[in-house]
Short mmCIF file of C-alpha atoms in Angstrom, two decimals:
data_model
loop_
_atom_site.label_atom_id
_atom_site.label_comp_id
_atom_site.label_asym_id
_atom_site.label_seq_id
_atom_site.Cartn_x
_atom_site.Cartn_y
_atom_site.Cartn_z
CA MET A 181 102.05 -61.00 39.80
CA SER A 182 105.72 -60.60 40.63
CA THR A 183 106.53 -57.28 42.33
CA THR A 184 110.31 -57.46 41.87
CA VAL A 185 112.36 -57.96 38.73
CA PRO A 186 114.02 -61.40 38.83
CA THR A 187 117.48 -62.02 37.44
CA THR A 188 119.22 -65.10 36.05
CA ALA A 189 121.41 -65.43 39.16
CA ALA A 190 119.91 -68.76 40.27
CA LEU A 191 120.94 -70.38 36.97
CA GLN A 192 124.30 -68.70 36.37
CA SER A 193 126.29 -71.83 37.19
CA ALA A 194 123.65 -74.27 35.96
CA ARG A 195 123.64 -76.50 32.91
CA ILE A 196 120.43 -76.08 30.91
CA ALA A 197 119.12 -78.56 28.34
CA VAL A 198 116.49 -77.34 25.88
CA LEU A 199 114.73 -80.29 24.26
CA GLY A 200 113.28 -79.36 20.88
CA TYR A 201 114.27 -76.63 18.45
CA GLY A 202 111.01 -75.44 16.97
CA SER A 203 109.56 -71.96 17.30
CA GLN A 204 109.73 -71.75 21.11
CA GLY A 205 112.76 -74.02 21.49
CA ARG A 206 114.93 -71.87 19.26
CA ALA A 207 113.82 -68.62 20.92
CA HIS A 208 114.35 -69.94 24.44
CA ALA A 209 117.74 -71.47 23.69
CA LEU A 210 119.12 -68.38 21.96
CA ASN A 211 117.76 -65.97 24.56
CA LEU A 212 119.15 -68.06 27.42
CA LYS A 213 122.54 -68.24 25.69
CA ASP A 214 122.58 -64.49 25.09
CA SER A 215 121.71 -64.03 28.79
CA GLY A 216 125.02 -65.71 29.60
CA LEU A 217 123.64 -69.13 30.54
CA ASP A 218 125.06 -72.54 29.63
CA VAL A 219 122.67 -74.10 27.09
CA THR A 220 122.69 -77.39 25.20
CA VAL A 221 119.98 -78.20 22.68
CA GLY A 222 118.72 -81.78 22.79
CA VAL A 223 117.65 -82.94 19.32
CA ARG A 224 118.11 -85.90 16.99
CA ARG A 225 121.70 -86.12 15.77
CA ASN A 226 122.32 -84.73 12.27
CA GLY A 227 118.64 -83.91 11.72
CA PRO A 228 117.53 -80.49 10.43
CA SER A 229 117.10 -79.11 13.96
CA TRP A 230 120.57 -80.34 14.90
CA GLU A 231 122.12 -78.52 11.95
CA LYS A 232 120.05 -75.38 12.54
CA ALA A 233 121.02 -75.16 16.21
CA ARG A 234 124.69 -75.69 15.33
CA ALA A 235 124.46 -72.96 12.70
CA ASP A 236 123.00 -70.67 15.37
CA GLY A 237 126.09 -71.25 17.52
CA LEU A 238 124.51 -73.56 20.08
CA LYS A 239 125.83 -76.81 21.54
CA THR A 240 123.82 -79.89 20.58
CA ALA A 241 123.43 -83.44 21.88
CA GLU A 242 120.98 -86.30 21.62
CA PRO A 243 118.12 -85.70 24.10
CA ALA A 244 119.25 -88.35 26.62
CA GLU A 245 122.82 -87.02 26.55
CA ALA A 246 121.63 -83.44 26.93
CA VAL A 247 119.65 -84.41 30.02
CA LYS A 248 122.57 -86.14 31.76
CA GLY A 249 124.12 -83.71 34.21
CA ALA A 250 121.63 -80.95 33.40
CA ASP A 251 120.38 -78.80 36.27
CA LEU A 252 117.31 -77.72 34.32
CA VAL A 253 115.62 -79.44 31.37
CA ALA A 254 113.15 -77.42 29.30
CA VAL A 255 110.72 -79.66 27.40
CA LEU A 256 109.74 -77.68 24.29
CA THR A 257 108.71 -80.48 21.95
CA PRO A 258 105.10 -80.99 20.70
CA ASP A 259 102.64 -82.13 23.36
CA MET A 260 101.99 -85.57 21.92
CA VAL A 261 105.65 -86.69 21.92
CA GLN A 262 106.50 -85.48 25.41
CA ALA A 263 105.29 -88.55 27.34
CA ALA A 264 107.53 -90.91 25.37
CA LEU A 265 110.41 -88.43 25.58
CA TYR A 266 110.05 -88.27 29.36
CA THR A 267 110.00 -92.07 29.71
CA ASP A 268 112.86 -92.75 27.29
CA ALA A 269 115.26 -89.84 27.70
CA ILE A 270 114.41 -87.69 30.70
CA ALA A 271 113.35 -89.83 33.68
CA PRO A 272 116.34 -92.24 33.49
CA ASN A 273 118.89 -89.43 33.18
CA LEU A 274 117.69 -86.38 35.11
CA LYS A 275 119.58 -86.00 38.37
CA PRO A 276 117.82 -85.49 41.74
CA ASN A 277 116.78 -81.93 42.61
CA ALA A 278 117.13 -80.85 39.00
CA ALA A 279 114.25 -78.92 37.41
CA LEU A 280 111.94 -80.10 34.66
CA LEU A 281 110.36 -77.16 32.87
CA PHE A 282 107.42 -77.04 30.46
CA ALA A 283 105.91 -74.27 28.35
CA HIS A 284 102.45 -75.88 28.50
CA GLY A 285 101.06 -77.98 31.32
CA PHE A 286 99.00 -80.44 29.24
CA ASN A 287 100.93 -83.64 29.92
CA VAL A 288 101.52 -83.08 33.61
CA HIS A 289 98.03 -81.76 34.35
CA PHE A 290 96.27 -84.59 32.51
CA GLY A 291 98.52 -87.33 33.84
CA GLN A 292 100.34 -88.29 30.66
CA ILE A 293 103.59 -87.56 32.51
CA ALA A 294 103.96 -88.43 36.21
CA PRO A 295 107.21 -86.65 37.17
CA ARG A 296 109.63 -88.25 39.60
CA THR A 297 109.14 -86.94 43.11
CA ASP A 298 112.79 -85.95 43.54
CA ILE A 299 112.78 -83.22 40.87
CA ASP A 300 111.33 -79.73 40.57
CA VAL A 301 108.51 -79.38 38.04
CA VAL A 302 107.85 -75.86 36.77
CA LEU A 303 106.33 -73.99 33.85
CA VAL A 304 107.18 -70.83 31.92
CA ALA A 305 104.85 -69.88 29.06
CA PRO A 306 105.55 -66.73 27.02
CA LYS A 307 102.36 -65.12 25.79
CA GLY A 308 103.50 -64.92 22.21
CA PRO A 309 105.02 -67.07 19.45
CA GLY A 310 108.70 -67.97 19.49
CA ALA A 311 109.64 -65.52 16.74
CA LEU A 312 108.21 -62.66 18.82
CA VAL A 313 109.98 -63.92 21.97
CA ARG A 314 113.28 -63.82 20.12
CA ARG A 315 112.66 -60.54 18.29
CA GLU A 316 111.62 -58.63 21.42
CA TYR A 317 114.60 -59.99 23.36
CA GLU A 318 116.97 -58.75 20.63
CA LYS A 319 115.37 -55.30 20.91
CA GLY A 320 116.05 -55.24 24.63
CA HIS A 321 112.40 -55.87 25.46
CA GLY A 322 110.52 -59.00 26.45
CA VAL A 323 107.25 -60.87 26.04
CA PRO A 324 105.11 -61.28 29.18
CA CYS A 325 105.25 -64.79 30.65
CA ILE A 326 103.15 -66.80 33.03
CA TYR A 327 104.90 -69.23 35.36
CA ALA A 328 103.92 -72.01 37.74
CA ILE A 329 105.44 -74.40 40.25
CA HIS A 330 103.95 -77.90 40.30
CA GLN A 331 106.57 -79.62 42.44
CA ASP A 332 109.38 -78.19 44.57
CA ALA A 333 111.79 -80.96 45.55
CA SER A 334 114.86 -78.74 45.93
CA ASP A 335 113.23 -75.86 47.85
CA GLN A 336 114.66 -73.67 45.08
CA ALA A 337 112.04 -74.16 42.37
CA ARG A 338 110.80 -70.57 42.56
CA ASP A 339 114.30 -69.14 42.15
CA LYS A 340 114.93 -71.42 39.16
CA VAL A 341 111.67 -70.71 37.35
CA LEU A 342 112.00 -66.95 37.80
CA ALA A 343 115.62 -67.05 36.65
CA TYR A 344 114.56 -68.96 33.53
CA ALA A 345 111.80 -66.44 32.81
CA ALA A 346 114.38 -63.67 33.18
CA GLY A 347 116.75 -65.52 30.86
CA ILE A 348 114.27 -65.60 28.00
CA GLY A 349 113.33 -61.93 28.51
CA GLY A 350 109.97 -62.31 30.23
CA ALA A 351 111.05 -60.43 33.36
CA ARG A 352 111.66 -57.36 31.22
CA ALA A 353 107.93 -57.23 30.55
CA MET A 354 105.69 -58.94 33.13
CA LEU A 355 105.52 -62.24 35.02
CA ILE A 356 102.23 -63.61 36.32
CA GLU A 357 102.07 -66.62 38.62
CA THR A 358 99.54 -69.32 37.75
CA SER A 359 99.13 -73.07 38.20
CA PHE A 360 99.54 -75.94 35.77
CA ALA A 361 95.76 -76.43 35.87
CA GLU A 362 94.92 -72.78 35.16
CA GLU A 363 97.49 -72.43 32.37
CA THR A 364 96.42 -75.64 30.66
CA GLU A 365 92.67 -75.22 30.93
CA THR A 366 92.54 -71.55 29.92
CA ASP A 367 94.99 -72.11 27.05
CA LEU A 368 92.92 -74.97 25.62
CA PHE A 369 89.67 -73.05 26.09
CA GLY A 370 91.03 -69.95 24.36
CA GLU A 371 92.19 -72.00 21.38
CA GLN A 372 88.99 -74.00 21.03
CA ALA A 373 86.25 -71.51 21.81
CA VAL A 374 87.68 -68.20 20.60
CA LEU A 375 91.11 -67.90 18.99
CA CYS A 376 91.13 -70.87 16.62
CA GLY A 377 87.90 -72.85 16.71
CA GLY A 378 85.51 -70.00 17.41
CA ALA A 379 87.13 -67.44 15.12
CA THR A 380 87.53 -69.75 12.11
CA GLU A 381 84.00 -71.13 12.35
CA LEU A 382 82.64 -67.58 12.56
CA VAL A 383 84.61 -66.60 9.46
CA LEU A 384 83.47 -69.66 7.51
CA ALA A 385 79.83 -69.16 8.49
CA GLY A 386 80.01 -65.52 7.42
CA PHE A 387 81.62 -66.41 4.09
CA GLU A 388 79.01 -69.09 3.39
CA THR A 389 76.14 -66.78 4.36
CA LEU A 390 77.27 -64.14 1.86
CA THR A 391 78.12 -66.47 -1.03
CA GLU A 392 74.91 -68.49 -0.60
CA ALA A 393 73.01 -65.19 -0.85
CA GLY A 394 74.63 -64.56 -4.25
CA TYR A 395 77.49 -62.25 -3.39
CA GLN A 396 80.87 -62.65 -5.07
CA PRO A 397 83.22 -64.90 -3.08
CA GLU A 398 86.04 -62.38 -3.49
CA ILE A 399 83.94 -59.66 -1.85
CA ALA A 400 82.85 -62.07 0.87
CA TYR A 401 86.48 -62.98 1.56
CA TYR A 402 87.48 -59.36 2.03
CA GLU A 403 84.54 -58.60 4.32
CA VAL A 404 84.74 -61.56 6.69
CA LEU A 405 88.39 -62.69 6.65
CA HIS A 406 90.78 -60.10 5.22
CA GLU A 407 89.44 -57.20 7.27
CA LEU A 408 89.34 -59.27 10.45
CA LYS A 409 93.03 -58.45 10.96
CA LEU A 410 92.21 -54.73 11.12
CA ILE A 411 89.79 -55.32 13.99
CA VAL A 412 92.04 -57.80 15.80
CA ASP A 413 94.95 -55.35 15.61
CA LEU A 414 92.83 -52.63 17.18
CA LEU A 415 91.66 -54.97 19.93
CA HIS A 416 95.23 -56.17 20.51
CA GLU A 417 96.60 -52.64 20.74
CA GLY A 418 93.92 -50.99 22.84
CA GLY A 419 91.03 -53.29 23.68
CA LEU A 420 87.39 -52.51 22.99
CA ALA A 421 87.99 -48.80 23.53
CA LYS A 422 90.47 -48.48 20.66
CA MET A 423 88.33 -50.59 18.35
CA HIS A 424 85.32 -48.32 18.94
CA GLN A 425 87.51 -45.26 18.48
CA PHE A 426 88.68 -46.29 15.02
CA ILE A 427 85.59 -47.83 13.44
CA SER A 428 82.65 -45.88 12.09
CA GLU A 429 79.57 -45.14 14.15
CA THR A 430 77.58 -47.30 11.75
CA ALA A 431 79.96 -50.20 12.47
CA GLN A 432 79.75 -49.52 16.19
CA TYR A 433 75.95 -49.55 16.21
CA GLY A 434 75.87 -52.75 14.18
CA ASP A 435 78.41 -54.30 16.54
CA LEU A 436 76.45 -53.42 19.66
CA THR A 437 73.01 -54.42 18.36
CA ARG A 438 73.74 -57.40 16.08
CA GLY A 439 76.83 -58.99 17.62
CA PRO A 440 74.91 -60.38 20.61
CA ARG A 441 72.44 -62.01 18.20
CA VAL A 442 75.27 -64.04 16.63
CA VAL A 443 77.21 -64.90 19.79
CA ASP A 444 74.23 -65.21 22.11
CA ALA A 445 73.47 -66.94 25.40
CA GLY A 446 73.34 -70.25 23.56
CA ALA A 447 76.89 -69.75 22.28
CA LYS A 448 78.08 -68.94 25.78
CA ALA A 449 76.35 -72.06 27.13
CA ARG A 450 78.19 -74.16 24.54
CA MET A 451 81.45 -72.47 25.55
CA LYS A 452 80.77 -73.61 29.10
CA GLN A 453 80.28 -77.16 27.82
CA ILE A 454 83.62 -76.98 26.04
CA LEU A 455 85.27 -75.73 29.22
CA ASP A 456 83.69 -78.58 31.18
CA GLU A 457 85.14 -81.10 28.70
CA ILE A 458 88.57 -79.55 29.13
CA ARG A 459 88.44 -79.42 32.92
CA ASP A 460 87.22 -82.96 33.46
CA GLY A 461 89.77 -84.41 31.03
CA ARG A 462 87.40 -85.52 28.26
CA PHE A 463 89.14 -83.44 25.61
CA ALA A 464 92.60 -84.63 26.67
CA LYS A 465 91.44 -88.27 26.61
CA GLU A 466 89.89 -87.82 23.17
CA TRP A 467 93.00 -86.14 21.73
CA VAL A 468 95.42 -88.69 23.20
CA GLU A 469 93.31 -91.57 21.83
CA GLU A 470 93.08 -89.89 18.42
CA TYR A 471 96.86 -89.47 18.30
CA LYS A 472 97.50 -93.07 19.34
CA ALA A 473 95.03 -94.30 16.69
CA GLY A 474 96.99 -92.58 13.91
CA ASN A 475 95.19 -89.22 13.63
CA GLY A 476 92.82 -90.36 10.88
CA ASN A 477 89.88 -88.26 12.03
CA TYR A 478 92.12 -85.27 12.77
CA ARG A 479 93.65 -85.38 9.27
CA ALA A 480 90.24 -85.72 7.61
CA LEU A 481 88.83 -82.75 9.50
CA LYS A 482 91.91 -80.65 8.70
CA GLN A 483 91.70 -81.53 4.99
CA LYS A 484 88.02 -80.59 4.95
CA ASP A 485 88.99 -77.19 6.31
CA LEU A 486 91.72 -76.77 3.68
CA ASN A 487 89.30 -77.77 0.89
CA HIS A 488 86.80 -75.05 1.80
CA PRO A 489 86.14 -72.57 -1.07
CA ILE A 490 87.41 -69.70 1.09
CA GLU A 491 90.91 -71.21 0.80
CA GLN A 492 90.88 -71.19 -2.99
CA VAL A 493 89.51 -67.65 -3.13
CA GLY A 494 91.97 -66.50 -0.47
CA ALA A 495 95.01 -67.96 -2.24
CA SER A 496 94.10 -66.08 -5.42
CA LEU A 497 93.50 -62.79 -3.64
CA ARG A 498 96.57 -62.99 -1.43
CA ALA A 499 98.70 -63.40 -4.56
CA ARG A 500 97.68 -59.83 -5.36
CA MET A 501 98.78 -58.49 -1.99
CA PRO A 502 102.58 -58.14 -2.24
CA TRP A 503 102.82 -56.73 1.29
CA LEU A 504 101.90 -60.16 2.68
CA ASN A 505 104.95 -61.76 1.06
CA PRO A 506 107.46 -59.18 -0.17
CA ALA A 507 109.70 -61.89 -1.67
CA GLN A 508 106.93 -63.09 -4.01
CA PRO A 509 106.23 -61.16 -7.24
CA ALA A 510 102.81 -59.55 -7.19
CA VAL A 511 100.10 -60.74 -9.58
CA THR A 512 98.30 -57.85 -11.19
CA THR A 513 95.03 -58.61 -12.90
CA VAL A 514 91.62 -56.99 -13.03
CA ALA A 515 88.71 -59.13 -11.99
CA PRO A 516 85.98 -59.30 -14.65
CA ALA A 517 82.87 -57.30 -13.94
CA ALA A 518 79.77 -59.22 -13.05
CA ASP A 519 77.33 -59.75 -15.94
CA ALA A 520 74.51 -58.30 -13.91
CA PRO A 521 74.17 -56.49 -10.62
CA LEU A 522 74.00 -58.83 -7.68
CA LYS A 523 70.63 -59.25 -6.08
CA ARG A 524 71.03 -57.89 -2.61
CA SER A 525 69.41 -59.67 0.25
CA ALA A 526 66.95 -57.73 2.33
#
């Protein structure tokens, strides 16, 4: 963890190219510009991102042109297009001793990109979505970032990566040093086992358990999905201590005695298997091959998820929650009463 507060001094006279203008790309580019740095956004000419960046007051250029003469190139495009972007636009144009920066180490760590040996290769990953990175910067705050140095050809890679982190606001909060391997492997594990894969499968299993037992799908939705945000917010704000402080003793006792029966030693063993597949490259190989084959299996699995009954029930219920989308008129109806009391499971 950094013990001093870095500044943008190492990049004050540098030309920075930000490739990509999605959630993170837009936040990084605007924050760097507002930090007084020279930023050009590299995107396809006259596409929607080109027009959006121009409207935001940023300079734009085709990716290859943005890279030419740049002292630092931030690659903020989706993972699966980065290898081709590096081959076609970056490697032929990036000058020696310049820095190549990523927000996720996937392609470098798993060998999809083999960076030239005469450039710095670094990473800065804000621990929050792009909208939050931008919003907190505008408030005078920042989102904590992790950073890493994979290759230091100029002997100035550390100064550059810390200056970049300062430029996007991360130094206002906290900077933690990591490695490309640690960032990539922990990020993938968190997504697969807990944040996305684990959480959604737990929700779906809970919904199915209740509806298969005869409970109304609307009630099941509220109990296993809608109220999840309340618990996650408590955990996010104050960890386990705050969650226990603000839930009932009945909920606490159920948590402590029944939770370990759902996520048991077997679940942890399967988490370890998932981590092994990430660390030894099996997941990366599978995902790269799936992408190259046209994403047929990926699309089918995603559509299956979107076709789940919880999605239909959720869409109807969320239409009656105007606070979720203030711009959308609220739907106000009363659900019909059940013809007979539900048979409760033992």
